[in-house]
Tab-separated table of C-alpha atoms and ligand atoms in Angstrom:
chain	number	residue	atom	x	y	z
A	1	MET	CA	0.951	13.362	16.218
A	2	SER	CA	2.419	15.385	13.462
A	3	THR	CA	0.247	17.580	11.254
A	4	TYR	CA	0.546	17.306	7.386
A	5	GLU	CA	0.235	19.751	4.948
A	6	THR	CA	-1.262	17.756	2.353
A	7	LEU	CA	-2.477	14.424	4.076
A	8	LEU	CA	-5.419	13.729	6.471
A	9	VAL	CA	-3.992	11.244	9.257
A	10	GLU	CA	-6.504	10.211	11.174
A	11	ASP	CA	-6.710	6.902	13.817
A	12	ARG	CA	-9.857	4.560	13.745
A	13	GLY	CA	-8.704	2.158	16.960
A	14	PRO	CA	-5.746	0.064	16.210
A	15	VAL	CA	-5.565	1.384	12.364
A	16	ARG	CA	-4.368	4.616	10.994
A	17	VAL	CA	-6.417	6.335	7.935
A	18	ILE	CA	-4.164	8.168	5.687
A	19	THR	CA	-5.968	10.458	3.486
A	20	ILE	CA	-3.692	12.060	0.551
A	21	ASN	CA	-6.027	15.319	0.130
A	22	ARG	CA	-5.181	17.586	-2.638
A	23	PRO	CA	-8.524	16.852	-4.581
A	24	LYS	CA	-7.896	19.408	-6.991
A	25	ALA	CA	-5.118	18.059	-8.616
A	26	LEU	CA	-6.481	14.893	-8.390
A	27	ASN	CA	-4.123	13.609	-5.851
A	28	ALA	CA	-1.157	13.827	-7.748
A	29	LEU	CA	2.139	13.180	-5.873
A	30	ASN	CA	4.645	16.280	-5.728
A	31	ALA	CA	7.979	15.834	-3.358
A	32	GLN	CA	5.942	17.551	-0.765
A	33	VAL	CA	3.355	14.746	-0.743
A	34	VAL	CA	5.818	11.752	-0.930
A	35	ALA	CA	7.362	13.572	2.063
A	36	GLU	CA	4.708	13.635	4.045
A	37	LEU	CA	3.645	10.288	3.497
A	38	THR	CA	7.409	9.149	4.302
A	39	GLU	CA	6.889	11.051	7.433
A	40	VAL	CA	4.112	9.615	8.495
A	41	VAL	CA	5.031	5.868	7.515
A	42	GLU	CA	8.146	6.279	9.595
A	43	GLU	CA	6.110	8.005	12.526
A	44	THR	CA	3.687	4.594	12.805
A	45	ALA	CA	7.021	2.482	12.547
A	46	ILE	CA	7.524	3.500	15.789
A	47	SER	CA	4.124	3.752	17.240
A	48	ASP	CA	3.025	1.046	20.123
A	49	SER	CA	-0.580	1.693	19.352
A	50	VAL	CA	-1.462	1.985	15.784
A	51	ARG	CA	-1.473	-1.665	14.039
A	52	GLY	CA	-2.743	-1.151	10.317
A	53	LEU	CA	-2.697	1.557	7.585
A	54	VAL	CA	-4.693	2.402	5.058
A	55	LEU	CA	-4.105	4.910	2.119
A	56	THR	CA	-7.178	6.478	0.483
A	57	GLY	CA	-7.563	9.740	-1.611
A	58	GLY	CA	-9.519	13.043	-0.867
A	59	GLY	CA	-12.429	14.115	-2.939
A	60	GLU	CA	-14.949	12.118	-5.072
A	61	LYS	CA	-12.948	11.321	-7.828
A	62	ALA	CA	-8.883	10.042	-7.400
A	63	PHE	CA	-6.823	7.799	-5.374
A	64	VAL	CA	-4.148	9.642	-6.860
A	65	ALA	CA	-4.035	10.577	-10.340
A	66	GLY	CA	0.085	9.815	-10.803
A	67	ALA	CA	2.860	11.909	-10.031
A	68	ASP	CA	2.484	15.746	-10.515
A	69	ILE	CA	2.768	16.495	-14.338
A	70	LYS	CA	3.729	19.835	-13.836
A	71	SER	CA	5.946	19.692	-11.142
A	72	MET	CA	8.175	16.794	-13.215
A	73	SER	CA	7.527	18.650	-16.484
A	74	ASP	CA	10.785	20.762	-16.032
A	75	MET	CA	13.085	18.377	-14.518
A	76	ASN	CA	16.451	17.615	-15.960
A	77	PRO	CA	17.987	13.726	-15.373
A	78	GLY	CA	19.230	14.202	-11.962
A	79	GLU	CA	16.157	15.615	-10.758
A	80	ALA	CA	14.146	12.871	-11.833
A	81	LEU	CA	16.551	10.137	-10.449
A	82	ALA	CA	15.877	12.252	-7.082
A	83	PHE	CA	12.539	12.386	-7.183
A	84	ALA	CA	12.096	8.480	-8.602
A	85	GLY	CA	14.198	7.635	-5.280
A	86	GLN	CA	11.694	9.528	-2.956
A	87	GLY	CA	9.014	7.247	-4.510
A	88	HIS	CA	11.113	3.910	-4.164
A	89	ALA	CA	12.394	4.786	-0.777
A	90	LEU	CA	8.585	5.613	0.175
A	91	GLY	CA	7.701	2.118	-1.096
A	92	GLU	CA	10.210	0.121	0.575
A	93	GLU	CA	9.157	1.991	4.119
A	94	LEU	CA	5.612	0.808	3.443
A	95	ASN	CA	6.966	-2.738	2.233
A	96	ALA	CA	9.095	-2.784	5.475
A	97	ILE	CA	6.647	-1.483	8.357
A	98	GLY	CA	5.634	-4.507	10.088
A	99	ILE	CA	1.718	-4.005	9.901
A	100	PRO	CA	-0.614	-4.324	7.434
A	101	VAL	CA	-1.014	-1.638	4.575
A	102	ILE	CA	-3.917	-1.490	2.365
A	103	ALA	CA	-4.915	0.801	-0.230
A	104	ALA	CA	-8.475	1.551	-0.417
A	105	VAL	CA	-8.739	2.979	-4.394
A	106	ASN	CA	-11.532	5.217	-4.373
A	107	GLY	CA	-11.129	6.284	-7.952
A	108	PHE	CA	-8.558	7.393	-10.022
A	109	ALA	CA	-5.317	5.355	-9.113
A	110	LEU	CA	-3.108	6.424	-12.466
A	111	GLY	CA	0.933	6.440	-12.998
A	112	GLY	CA	2.933	6.876	-9.462
A	113	GLY	CA	-0.927	6.415	-7.784
A	114	CYS	CA	-0.894	2.966	-9.115
A	115	GLU	CA	2.500	2.385	-8.011
A	116	LEU	CA	1.711	3.892	-4.684
A	117	ALA	CA	-1.093	1.082	-4.392
A	118	LEU	CA	0.844	-1.527	-5.578
A	119	ALA	CA	3.609	-0.711	-2.974
A	120	CYS	CA	0.876	-1.492	-0.225
A	121	ASP	CA	0.242	-4.868	0.854
A	122	PHE	CA	-2.896	-5.486	-0.911
A	123	ILE	CA	-5.456	-3.506	-2.705
A	124	TYR	CA	-8.946	-3.143	-2.070
A	125	ALA	CA	-11.144	-1.040	-4.650
A	126	SER	CA	-14.498	1.003	-5.124
A	127	THR	CA	-16.246	0.103	-8.172
A	128	THR	CA	-15.187	3.664	-9.714
A	129	ALA	CA	-11.665	2.897	-9.376
A	130	ARG	CA	-9.753	3.132	-12.532
A	131	PHE	CA	-5.969	1.839	-12.597
A	132	GLY	CA	-3.113	2.580	-15.348
A	133	GLN	CA	0.110	2.948	-16.050
A	134	PRO	CA	-0.132	5.874	-18.612
A	135	GLU	CA	3.320	7.518	-18.526
A	136	VAL	CA	3.857	6.118	-21.880
A	137	LYS	CA	2.103	8.669	-23.220
A	138	LEU	CA	4.113	11.245	-21.696
A	139	GLY	CA	7.515	9.903	-23.160
A	140	VAL	CA	8.605	8.398	-19.780
A	141	ILE	CA	8.182	4.794	-17.702
A	142	PRO	CA	7.006	4.291	-14.077
A	143	GLY	CA	9.412	5.304	-12.372
A	144	PHE	CA	7.767	4.448	-8.563
A	145	GLY	CA	8.171	0.762	-8.882
A	146	GLY	CA	5.378	-0.141	-10.935
A	147	THR	CA	7.115	-1.713	-13.651
A	148	GLN	CA	8.867	-4.571	-11.269
A	149	ARG	CA	5.478	-4.507	-8.470
A	150	MET	CA	3.020	-4.428	-11.636
A	151	LEU	CA	4.922	-7.508	-13.056
A	152	ARG	CA	4.971	-9.423	-9.985
A	153	ARG	CA	1.539	-8.970	-8.895
A	154	VAL	CA	-0.072	-9.720	-11.962
A	155	GLY	CA	2.357	-11.269	-14.418
A	156	MET	CA	5.032	-10.071	-17.225
A	157	ALA	CA	2.522	-9.985	-19.755
A	158	ARG	CA	-0.406	-8.263	-18.422
A	159	ALA	CA	2.407	-5.916	-16.881
A	160	LEU	CA	4.047	-5.418	-20.452
A	161	GLU	CA	0.399	-4.666	-21.454
A	162	LEU	CA	-0.585	-2.198	-19.018
A	163	CYS	CA	2.676	-0.148	-18.896
A	164	MET	CA	3.028	-0.093	-22.866
A	165	THR	CA	-0.594	0.742	-23.671
A	166	GLY	CA	-1.024	3.159	-21.020
A	167	GLU	CA	-4.672	2.190	-21.273
A	168	MET	CA	-6.959	2.241	-17.884
A	169	ILE	CA	-8.619	-0.720	-16.667
A	170	ASP	CA	-11.834	-0.924	-14.282
A	171	ALA	CA	-12.007	-2.381	-11.236
A	172	ALA	CA	-13.669	-5.333	-12.231
A	173	GLU	CA	-11.053	-6.058	-14.851
A	174	ALA	CA	-8.101	-5.553	-12.115
A	175	LEU	CA	-10.040	-8.022	-9.890
A	176	ARG	CA	-9.954	-10.754	-12.717
A	177	ILE	CA	-5.896	-10.139	-13.066
A	178	GLY	CA	-5.258	-9.969	-9.275
A	179	LEU	CA	-4.138	-6.718	-8.836
A	180	VAL	CA	-7.207	-6.045	-6.470
A	181	ASN	CA	-8.094	-8.256	-3.935
A	182	LYS	CA	-11.725	-6.813	-3.101
A	183	VAL	CA	-14.090	-4.296	-5.086
A	184	VAL	CA	-16.815	-2.885	-3.181
A	185	GLU	CA	-19.315	0.366	-3.369
A	186	ASN	CA	-17.705	3.555	-2.810
A	187	GLU	CA	-19.638	4.287	0.500
A	188	GLN	CA	-18.148	0.847	2.074
A	189	LEU	CA	-14.490	0.784	0.565
A	190	LEU	CA	-13.213	3.243	3.678
A	191	GLU	CA	-14.755	0.997	6.293
A	192	THR	CA	-14.313	-2.254	4.328
A	193	ALA	CA	-10.535	-1.661	4.171
A	194	VAL	CA	-10.453	-0.466	8.453
A	195	LYS	CA	-12.266	-3.544	9.306
A	196	THR	CA	-9.995	-5.671	7.955
A	197	ALA	CA	-6.949	-3.636	9.285
A	198	THR	CA	-8.834	-4.220	12.568
A	199	THR	CA	-9.552	-7.887	11.846
A	200	ILE	CA	-5.291	-8.447	11.793
A	201	ALA	CA	-4.966	-5.979	14.157
A	202	SER	CA	-6.308	-8.448	16.525
A	203	MET	CA	-3.708	-11.591	15.578
A	204	GLY	CA	-0.636	-11.539	17.220
A	205	PRO	CA	1.575	-8.506	16.334
A	206	LEU	CA	5.085	-10.115	16.083
A	207	ALA	CA	3.406	-13.223	13.878
A	208	ILE	CA	1.913	-10.479	11.619
A	209	ALA	CA	5.030	-9.091	11.199
A	210	LYS	CA	6.941	-12.196	10.747
A	211	VAL	CA	4.045	-13.049	7.847
A	212	LYS	CA	4.635	-9.635	6.151
A	213	GLU	CA	8.793	-10.075	6.211
A	214	VAL	CA	8.729	-13.271	4.876
A	215	ILE	CA	6.334	-12.894	2.146
A	216	HIS	CA	8.064	-9.695	1.183
A	217	GLU	CA	11.761	-10.924	1.232
A	218	GLY	CA	10.719	-14.816	-0.019
A	219	ALA	CA	8.910	-13.273	-3.526
A	220	ASN	CA	12.833	-11.750	-4.075
A	221	LYS	CA	14.592	-14.850	-3.077
A	222	SER	CA	15.216	-18.745	-4.283
A	223	LEU	CA	12.465	-21.119	-3.146
A	224	ASP	CA	14.740	-22.924	-0.750
A	225	ASP	CA	16.030	-19.462	0.320
A	226	ALA	CA	12.663	-18.371	1.253
A	227	ASN	CA	11.450	-21.364	2.787
A	228	LEU	CA	14.659	-21.816	5.050
A	229	GLN	CA	13.645	-17.772	5.866
A	230	GLU	CA	9.764	-18.737	6.695
A	231	GLN	CA	11.090	-21.871	8.774
A	232	THR	CA	13.451	-19.486	10.753
A	233	ALA	CA	10.918	-17.131	11.503
A	234	PHE	CA	8.497	-19.571	12.623
A	235	ALA	CA	11.021	-21.106	15.402
A	236	SER	CA	11.928	-17.686	16.417
A	237	LEU	CA	8.533	-16.960	17.350
A	238	PHE	CA	8.203	-19.699	20.020
A	239	ALA	CA	10.389	-17.483	21.736
A	240	SER	CA	7.506	-15.085	22.481
A	241	ALA	CA	5.118	-14.654	24.610
A	242	ASP	CA	2.354	-14.088	22.172
A	243	GLN	CA	2.889	-17.981	21.071
A	244	LYS	CA	2.086	-19.383	24.478
A	245	GLU	CA	-0.516	-16.838	25.185
A	246	GLY	CA	-1.920	-17.849	21.910
A	247	MET	CA	-1.874	-21.390	21.889
A	248	ALA	CA	-2.832	-21.630	25.766
A	249	ALA	CA	-5.670	-19.515	24.731
A	250	PHE	CA	-6.792	-21.607	22.259
A	251	MET	CA	-6.643	-24.862	24.670
A	252	ALA	CA	-8.470	-22.791	27.364
A	253	LYS	CA	-11.305	-21.846	24.452
A	254	ARG	CA	-10.602	-18.275	25.446
A	255	ALA	CA	-9.594	-15.279	23.238
A	256	ALA	CA	-6.212	-14.682	23.241
A	257	ASP	CA	-4.773	-11.185	24.452
A	258	PHE	CA	-1.498	-10.980	22.562
A	259	LYS	CA	0.829	-7.937	23.739
A	260	GLY	CA	3.150	-8.106	20.785
A	261	GLN	CA	6.229	-9.692	23.124
B	301	CAA	N1	-0.366	15.675	-12.188
B	301	CAA	C1	-0.493	17.314	-11.907
B	301	CAA	N2	-1.934	17.725	-11.940
B	301	CAA	C2	-2.932	16.162	-12.497
B	301	CAA	C3	-2.697	15.049	-12.740
B	301	CAA	C4	-1.242	14.914	-12.722
B	301	CAA	N3	-0.740	13.502	-12.991
B	301	CAA	N4	-3.847	14.134	-12.826
B	301	CAA	C5	-4.746	15.571	-12.969
B	301	CAA	N5	-3.825	16.488	-12.509
B	301	CAA	C6	-4.841	17.874	-12.478
B	301	CAA	C7	-5.448	18.778	-13.966
B	301	CAA	O1	-4.496	19.001	-14.497
B	301	CAA	C8	-6.478	19.374	-13.697
B	301	CAA	O2	-6.266	20.733	-12.826
B	301	CAA	P1	-6.496	22.123	-13.418
B	301	CAA	O3	-7.677	21.891	-13.056
B	301	CAA	O4	-5.680	23.102	-13.029
B	301	CAA	O5	-6.523	22.259	-14.786
B	301	CAA	C9	-7.019	18.801	-12.401
B	301	CAA	O6	-6.197	17.802	-11.851
B	301	CAA	C10	-8.511	17.902	-12.939
B	301	CAA	O7	-8.222	16.825	-13.733
B	301	CAA	P2	-8.288	16.605	-15.296
B	301	CAA	O8	-9.371	17.955	-15.553
B	301	CAA	O9	-7.984	16.328	-16.592
B	301	CAA	O10	-10.402	15.793	-14.770
B	301	CAA	P3	-10.970	14.694	-15.831
B	301	CAA	O11	-11.839	14.087	-15.012
B	301	CAA	O12	-10.877	15.570	-16.981
B	301	CAA	O13	-9.528	13.533	-16.536
B	301	CAA	C11	-7.754	12.175	-15.527
B	301	CAA	C12	-8.985	13.044	-15.266
B	301	CAA	C13	-7.951	10.746	-16.755
B	301	CAA	C14	-6.918	11.074	-14.079
B	301	CAA	C15	-6.882	13.142	-16.320
B	301	CAA	O14	-6.546	14.080	-15.101
B	301	CAA	C16	-5.317	12.349	-16.148
B	301	CAA	O15	-5.182	11.998	-17.553
B	301	CAA	N6	-4.366	12.547	-15.361
B	301	CAA	C17	-2.667	12.444	-15.923
B	301	CAA	C18	-2.777	11.042	-15.262
B	301	CAA	C19	-1.280	10.339	-16.006
B	301	CAA	O16	-0.588	10.426	-17.369
B	301	CAA	N7	-0.657	9.836	-14.796
B	301	CAA	C20	0.543	9.719	-14.807
B	301	CAA	C21	1.640	10.558	-14.549
B	301	CAA	S1	3.432	10.406	-14.508
B	301	CAA	C22	4.042	9.368	-13.075
B	301	CAA	O17	3.141	8.778	-12.180
B	301	CAA	C23	5.257	8.862	-13.436
B	301	CAA	C24	5.591	8.036	-12.346
B	301	CAA	O18	5.311	7.087	-12.374
B	301	CAA	C25	6.450	8.498	-10.887
């Protein structure tokens, strides 16, 4: 595995934990962090052994406090377009990788940090987590997919309120509005996210990849088209050894031994 200047990457069994590690800048995302995150996701996508990703933040205070305001402050529109493109490309790769990606939000998840968490399949938060899209306070708007993923996650009115007021919400409110799936104490956060990713890793890998594909792609389609995609994906799995193994194991009352084939 490559080494990274701004990330810590550790494999815990089948689950890869990526820690964004610039605690002095509250893990703010500059071009290097986004490039390194993209690289590790691409490296993971071709790995046979990694079956889940967990993203978290280094230090006590933050998951990610946003895109790096210092490095954005002098950008012209062309540079801002390229930077936003880099953030969007990362989000697309996180959505396209055929394994679960869980954000373990351990503190501030603001601006680009909230957008990074939204680009993960789902979010677990610690009781100390804070979420917000404060870009309007800086005279800009979310640029890493936040307006659109927030809209799809929590609905139009809440997305408009969060993106227009720039207000921070706590973990309990984030749970209430469906932005996060689960809230636990900080000490249990990483362990809880890794446990869920490990459970998913024990399922048929081809099936997990298809679940992810049909749900992410289906969200952008009509119900009829999305249902057709589901039907086709369901059928395609009957050509896999994993389907034979999974159903044979059920009937023999034993655990399935999936090979991802
Ligand atoms: N970019 C760069 N540096 C940041 C940062 C960011 N987004 N957020 C925090 N930091 C730095 C601070 O400048 C400070 O550095 P120094 O010690 O060198 O001064 C250090 O991290 C610690 O931060 P604070 O002293 O501010 O800590 P605090 O506890 O008082 O406040 C905070 C914490 C409320 C998160 C506050 O830091 C804050 O409001 N940060 C900015 C949040 C923000 O606006 N994010 C959106 C960025 S825009 C964006 O993300 C665009 C996009 O969609 C792509």
